Every structure is written in structure tokens, then in C-alpha cells.
Amino acid sequence: MLDVYEITSLEQLRAISDLLRVRILDNLKEKPLTVTQLAELLGMAPAKVHYHVRELEKVQLLKLVETREKGGILEKYYQAVARNINVSKGLFSSLHQDEAVEGIRQLLNQARDGYLTAFELELQDTQAPGAGLAFFLSRLYVTRDEMQELLKRIAQLYEAYEKPRRIEGEQEVMQILFSYPEHQKELAMPAALITDTQPEQPEQEASVGVRHINRHELEQALQQNKHLHLSIVGLCIIASDVPFELVQATIEKFSLVGRLQAAPDIYDYLMSMRHQP
């Protein structure tokens, strides 16, 4: 495994513009795991984790390092390409401005939504409302070299807490730290500590007629942690570029009176769950 790997393409940048994928990479730095093991560690459904692992593998940020046969089943072990994954300094300057901004906006929007969801849940805790959250806003006066040294020292402090220790009261906390020269942007959040406890949200939909389902729609649902409950009367069309893993990770219930047009594996999967309660 490499010690440091630099992201040099827009495809790789897009791939990590998702907080769950960042968590996946973090958990695969020390040792290789199967998708099932990783899902257990993250407390998520294997189908959802499998989709993200496949996407990270496509852009070579994860790699398949070992296969084992166990009970007639082939187990695949994945590991991060490096212990530290950084964005190349020249990447943003080489991208179109809109592409660079959109990549960062997507990541920050997820951080915002995760924090607000956690904030709402913490307020419902009558014993200690807000006790699981932290939010820091600071104004510093530093040179560029001092800022780099400060960030290095913060990273060293984090190292002691980046691996599960399995101690009483331990919980996984999402933390995001970012800074900016204030004269360049007036409205921003210099620093935040964010607890990632966003719950899964089923989304029910009933439609009559022709229902087209495309890849972008399902990726948005996956990003927002939504499980789709679809009830369709008429024709349902799943776009040809939609992978099976994405359907498996997002469509939780499917009811159809009519006809389904989809790839064979997706067709079999959705039709098999048509009459499930």
C-alpha cells in the first residue's frame, strides 16, 4: 500500500464527494475487508456499501487485494489505494471553475444536512439535548506557514482517535475542519464538528402511466440516504445505464401493475419483490 496518493482527475474527485465514501476509504486503510465486513462495521446494508465500493474501485481509489473461497462463496477483500489520499494542488486549477465548485458544494451540502439532522435528533434527547454535538467558529491571525503547521499538529492529535478502540461509550463522530482567507469569502463556516447520524428515510411514490427511472435519480436517493417505495400502474422503464447494485441499494419496495422494461438482472430482482409486503 502507498503512503500517499494524489487525486488527479475529476472522476476521482467526484467519487469522494460523498461522506460515506470517505468513511469507506478510512475504514479500508489499515487492513482489507469484504463488503459484508465493511457493512457490519458501518452498520449499513451490504447492498448500499457494495455500490459505493464498486464506484471507488472504478476510479482506482480502492483495489481488490485478495479473494478467498469459503463455503463455496468467493470472498473479495478490498483495501484503500493509500493510507493518505490527497487532492493534487494542480487539480482545481486544471478544472473548469464550475466543476471544481460543484465538487466541493456537494461535499459541504452533505456535511450541512448531516449536522442539521443530528441537531434535530439531539434536541429530542430530553436527558441531555445537544450533548452529542460540537460546533466551533474561530478567527485566527496566522501566516500561510503557521496555518500549515497548525493543520499538521491537529492531524497528529486526531491520529489517536481514528481507529475504533471498542471502549465503553465510544461512538463514531464525523468531523470536518476547513479554513479560508476571510477576505475571499464573506459567508462561510470556518470549522465544524459534525456527528453523522442521518437516519434512513423511506420515500413512497405512487404513479400511473409511464415512469422513467434514471441513474441520476437513484444516485441522488442514495446520497440522501432514502429508500424508495414505488407503486406503479402502467409502464416502468429503468434506464440502460443503471447498475444492478444501485437499484438494489435504493429501491426497497416495488409494486407494479403493468409492464417493466429493464436489464435482465434488474428485471428479475424487481419482479421478485413485487408481491412482498
Short mmCIF file of N, CA, C and O in Angstrom, two decimals, residues 169-228:
data_model
loop_
_atom_site.label_atom_id
_atom_site.label_comp_id
_atom_site.label_asym_id
_atom_site.label_seq_id
_atom_site.Cartn_x
_atom_site.Cartn_y
_atom_site.Cartn_z
N GLY A 169 -18.86 3.57 25.74
CA GLY A 169 -19.26 4.94 25.41
C GLY A 169 -18.72 5.45 24.10
O GLY A 169 -19.04 6.56 23.69
N GLU A 170 -17.90 4.65 23.41
CA GLU A 170 -17.31 5.10 22.15
C GLU A 170 -18.38 5.17 21.06
O GLU A 170 -19.22 4.28 20.93
N GLN A 171 -18.38 6.24 20.28
CA GLN A 171 -19.27 6.36 19.15
C GLN A 171 -18.50 6.97 17.98
O GLN A 171 -17.48 7.63 18.16
N GLU A 172 -19.00 6.70 16.79
CA GLU A 172 -18.36 7.25 15.60
C GLU A 172 -18.84 8.68 15.39
O GLU A 172 -20.03 8.95 15.38
N VAL A 173 -17.90 9.60 15.25
CA VAL A 173 -18.21 11.01 15.08
C VAL A 173 -17.61 11.49 13.76
O VAL A 173 -16.46 11.19 13.46
N MET A 174 -18.42 12.18 12.98
CA MET A 174 -17.92 12.77 11.74
C MET A 174 -17.39 14.16 12.04
O MET A 174 -18.09 15.00 12.61
N GLN A 175 -16.14 14.41 11.67
CA GLN A 175 -15.56 15.72 11.90
C GLN A 175 -15.07 16.32 10.60
O GLN A 175 -14.43 15.64 9.79
N ILE A 176 -15.39 17.56 10.40
CA ILE A 176 -14.92 18.28 9.21
C ILE A 176 -14.28 19.58 9.67
O ILE A 176 -14.89 20.36 10.42
N LEU A 177 -13.07 19.83 9.22
CA LEU A 177 -12.36 21.07 9.55
C LEU A 177 -11.93 21.72 8.24
O LEU A 177 -11.27 21.09 7.42
N PHE A 178 -12.34 22.96 8.03
CA PHE A 178 -11.84 23.66 6.86
C PHE A 178 -11.67 25.14 7.19
O PHE A 178 -12.32 25.67 8.09
N SER A 179 -10.78 25.79 6.47
CA SER A 179 -10.50 27.20 6.74
C SER A 179 -10.38 27.94 5.41
O SER A 179 -10.19 27.33 4.36
N TYR A 180 -10.50 29.26 5.47
CA TYR A 180 -10.42 30.07 4.26
C TYR A 180 -9.99 31.49 4.63
O TYR A 180 -10.29 31.97 5.72
N PRO A 181 -9.29 32.16 3.74
CA PRO A 181 -8.96 33.58 3.98
C PRO A 181 -10.25 34.40 3.95
O PRO A 181 -10.98 34.37 2.96
N GLU A 182 -10.54 35.12 5.02
CA GLU A 182 -11.86 35.74 5.17
C GLU A 182 -12.15 36.78 4.10
O GLU A 182 -13.30 36.95 3.68
N HIS A 183 -11.15 37.44 3.59
CA HIS A 183 -11.40 38.48 2.59
C HIS A 183 -11.85 37.90 1.26
O HIS A 183 -12.41 38.59 0.42
N GLN A 184 -11.66 36.56 1.07
CA GLN A 184 -12.04 35.94 -0.19
C GLN A 184 -13.48 35.45 -0.19
O GLN A 184 -14.06 35.20 -1.23
N LYS A 185 -14.06 35.27 0.99
CA LYS A 185 -15.43 34.76 1.05
C LYS A 185 -16.06 35.24 2.35
O LYS A 185 -15.59 34.92 3.43
N GLU A 186 -17.14 36.00 2.27
CA GLU A 186 -17.73 36.58 3.46
C GLU A 186 -18.66 35.63 4.19
O GLU A 186 -18.78 35.68 5.41
N LEU A 187 -19.34 34.76 3.45
CA LEU A 187 -20.31 33.88 4.08
C LEU A 187 -19.83 32.45 3.98
O LEU A 187 -19.90 31.84 2.92
N ALA A 188 -19.33 31.91 5.08
CA ALA A 188 -18.88 30.52 5.11
C ALA A 188 -18.75 30.09 6.55
O ALA A 188 -18.90 30.89 7.47
N MET A 189 -18.46 28.83 6.76
CA MET A 189 -18.34 28.27 8.10
C MET A 189 -16.90 27.79 8.27
O MET A 189 -16.51 26.78 7.71
N PRO A 190 -16.04 28.49 9.00
CA PRO A 190 -14.64 28.11 9.07
C PRO A 190 -14.38 26.73 9.65
O PRO A 190 -13.44 26.09 9.25
N ALA A 191 -15.14 26.30 10.60
CA ALA A 191 -14.83 25.00 11.19
C ALA A 191 -16.09 24.38 11.75
O ALA A 191 -16.98 25.06 12.22
N ALA A 192 -16.15 23.03 11.70
CA ALA A 192 -17.33 22.37 12.26
C ALA A 192 -16.97 20.98 12.71
O ALA A 192 -16.16 20.32 12.09
N LEU A 193 -17.59 20.56 13.77
CA LEU A 193 -17.54 19.18 14.21
C LEU A 193 -18.93 18.62 13.98
O LEU A 193 -19.90 19.14 14.53
N ILE A 194 -19.03 17.56 13.20
CA ILE A 194 -20.33 17.07 12.77
C ILE A 194 -20.50 15.61 13.15
O ILE A 194 -19.65 14.78 12.84
N THR A 195 -21.59 15.29 13.83
CA THR A 195 -21.93 13.92 14.14
C THR A 195 -22.82 13.36 13.04
O THR A 195 -23.89 13.90 12.79
N ASP A 196 -22.37 12.28 12.40
CA ASP A 196 -23.09 11.73 11.26
C ASP A 196 -24.06 10.65 11.71
O ASP A 196 -23.70 9.50 11.85
N THR A 197 -25.30 11.05 11.98
CA THR A 197 -26.29 10.08 12.45
C THR A 197 -27.56 10.16 11.63
O THR A 197 -28.65 9.97 12.14
N GLN A 198 -27.40 10.52 10.33
CA GLN A 198 -28.57 10.69 9.49
C GLN A 198 -29.32 9.38 9.32
O GLN A 198 -28.76 8.39 8.91
N PRO A 199 -30.62 9.36 9.64
CA PRO A 199 -31.37 8.11 9.55
C PRO A 199 -31.81 7.83 8.12
O PRO A 199 -31.85 8.73 7.28
N GLU A 200 -32.13 6.58 7.84
CA GLU A 200 -32.66 6.22 6.54
C GLU A 200 -34.10 6.70 6.45
O GLU A 200 -34.88 6.59 7.40
N GLN A 201 -34.46 7.26 5.28
CA GLN A 201 -35.77 7.87 5.12
C GLN A 201 -36.50 7.22 3.95
O GLN A 201 -36.18 7.49 2.80
N PRO A 202 -37.47 6.37 4.22
CA PRO A 202 -38.25 5.79 3.11
C PRO A 202 -39.02 6.88 2.38
O PRO A 202 -39.56 7.79 3.00
N GLU A 203 -39.06 6.79 1.08
CA GLU A 203 -39.82 7.74 0.27
C GLU A 203 -40.82 6.97 -0.57
O GLU A 203 -40.44 6.16 -1.42
N GLN A 204 -42.09 7.22 -0.32
CA GLN A 204 -43.15 6.48 -1.01
C GLN A 204 -43.65 7.28 -2.21
O GLN A 204 -43.81 8.50 -2.14
N GLU A 205 -43.88 6.55 -3.30
CA GLU A 205 -44.36 7.20 -4.52
C GLU A 205 -45.34 6.28 -5.24
O GLU A 205 -45.10 5.09 -5.40
N ALA A 206 -46.44 6.86 -5.68
CA ALA A 206 -47.42 6.13 -6.49
C ALA A 206 -47.56 6.88 -7.81
O ALA A 206 -47.69 8.11 -7.82
N SER A 207 -47.49 6.17 -8.92
CA SER A 207 -47.59 6.83 -10.22
C SER A 207 -48.40 5.98 -11.18
O SER A 207 -48.42 4.74 -11.09
N VAL A 208 -49.05 6.65 -12.11
CA VAL A 208 -49.86 6.00 -13.13
C VAL A 208 -49.39 6.49 -14.49
O VAL A 208 -49.19 7.70 -14.69
N GLY A 209 -49.19 5.55 -15.42
CA GLY A 209 -48.74 5.92 -16.75
C GLY A 209 -47.34 5.37 -17.02
O GLY A 209 -47.05 4.22 -16.67
N VAL A 210 -46.47 6.18 -17.59
CA VAL A 210 -45.09 5.77 -17.88
C VAL A 210 -44.17 6.38 -16.85
O VAL A 210 -44.15 7.60 -16.65
N ARG A 211 -43.42 5.54 -16.15
CA ARG A 211 -42.48 6.01 -15.12
C ARG A 211 -41.06 5.67 -15.55
O ARG A 211 -40.68 4.51 -15.64
N HIS A 212 -40.26 6.70 -15.86
CA HIS A 212 -38.85 6.53 -16.22
C HIS A 212 -37.99 6.69 -14.96
O HIS A 212 -38.17 7.64 -14.20
N ILE A 213 -37.08 5.77 -14.73
CA ILE A 213 -36.15 5.85 -13.60
C ILE A 213 -34.74 5.87 -14.16
O ILE A 213 -34.31 4.92 -14.82
N ASN A 214 -34.00 6.95 -13.91
CA ASN A 214 -32.65 7.07 -14.45
C ASN A 214 -31.59 6.96 -13.36
O ASN A 214 -31.90 6.96 -12.16
N ARG A 215 -30.36 6.90 -13.78
CA ARG A 215 -29.25 6.71 -12.84
C ARG A 215 -29.10 7.90 -11.89
O ARG A 215 -28.87 7.72 -10.68
N HIS A 216 -29.25 9.11 -12.43
CA HIS A 216 -29.08 10.30 -11.59
C HIS A 216 -30.09 10.32 -10.44
O HIS A 216 -29.75 10.64 -9.30
N GLU A 217 -31.32 9.95 -10.74
CA GLU A 217 -32.37 9.93 -9.71
C GLU A 217 -32.02 8.96 -8.57
O GLU A 217 -32.16 9.29 -7.39
N LEU A 218 -31.54 7.77 -8.94
CA LEU A 218 -31.22 6.79 -7.92
C LEU A 218 -29.95 7.17 -7.14
O LEU A 218 -29.86 6.91 -5.94
N GLU A 219 -28.99 7.78 -7.82
CA GLU A 219 -27.78 8.22 -7.12
C GLU A 219 -28.11 9.33 -6.13
O GLU A 219 -27.52 9.41 -5.05
N GLN A 220 -29.05 10.20 -6.49
CA GLN A 220 -29.50 11.24 -5.56
C GLN A 220 -30.17 10.63 -4.34
O GLN A 220 -29.95 11.06 -3.21
N ALA A 221 -30.99 9.61 -4.57
CA ALA A 221 -31.66 8.93 -3.45
C ALA A 221 -30.64 8.27 -2.54
O ALA A 221 -30.75 8.31 -1.31
N LEU A 222 -29.61 7.67 -3.15
CA LEU A 222 -28.57 7.01 -2.37
C LEU A 222 -27.80 8.02 -1.54
O LEU A 222 -27.51 7.81 -0.36
N GLN A 223 -27.48 9.14 -2.15
CA GLN A 223 -26.74 10.19 -1.46
C GLN A 223 -27.53 10.75 -0.28
O GLN A 223 -26.98 11.06 0.77
N GLN A 224 -28.86 10.86 -0.46
CA GLN A 224 -29.72 11.39 0.60
C GLN A 224 -30.18 10.32 1.58
O GLN A 224 -30.99 10.57 2.46
N ASN A 225 -29.67 9.12 1.39
CA ASN A 225 -29.96 8.01 2.31
C ASN A 225 -31.44 7.66 2.33
O ASN A 225 -32.03 7.38 3.38
N LYS A 226 -32.08 7.68 1.16
CA LYS A 226 -33.50 7.38 1.06
C LYS A 226 -33.72 5.98 0.48
O LYS A 226 -33.00 5.57 -0.43
N HIS A 227 -34.71 5.28 1.03
CA HIS A 227 -35.15 4.00 0.48
C HIS A 227 -36.46 4.24 -0.26
O HIS A 227 -37.41 4.78 0.32
N LEU A 228 -36.51 3.87 -1.52
CA LEU A 228 -37.67 4.15 -2.34
C LEU A 228 -38.71 3.04 -2.25
O LEU A 228 -38.37 1.86 -2.37
#
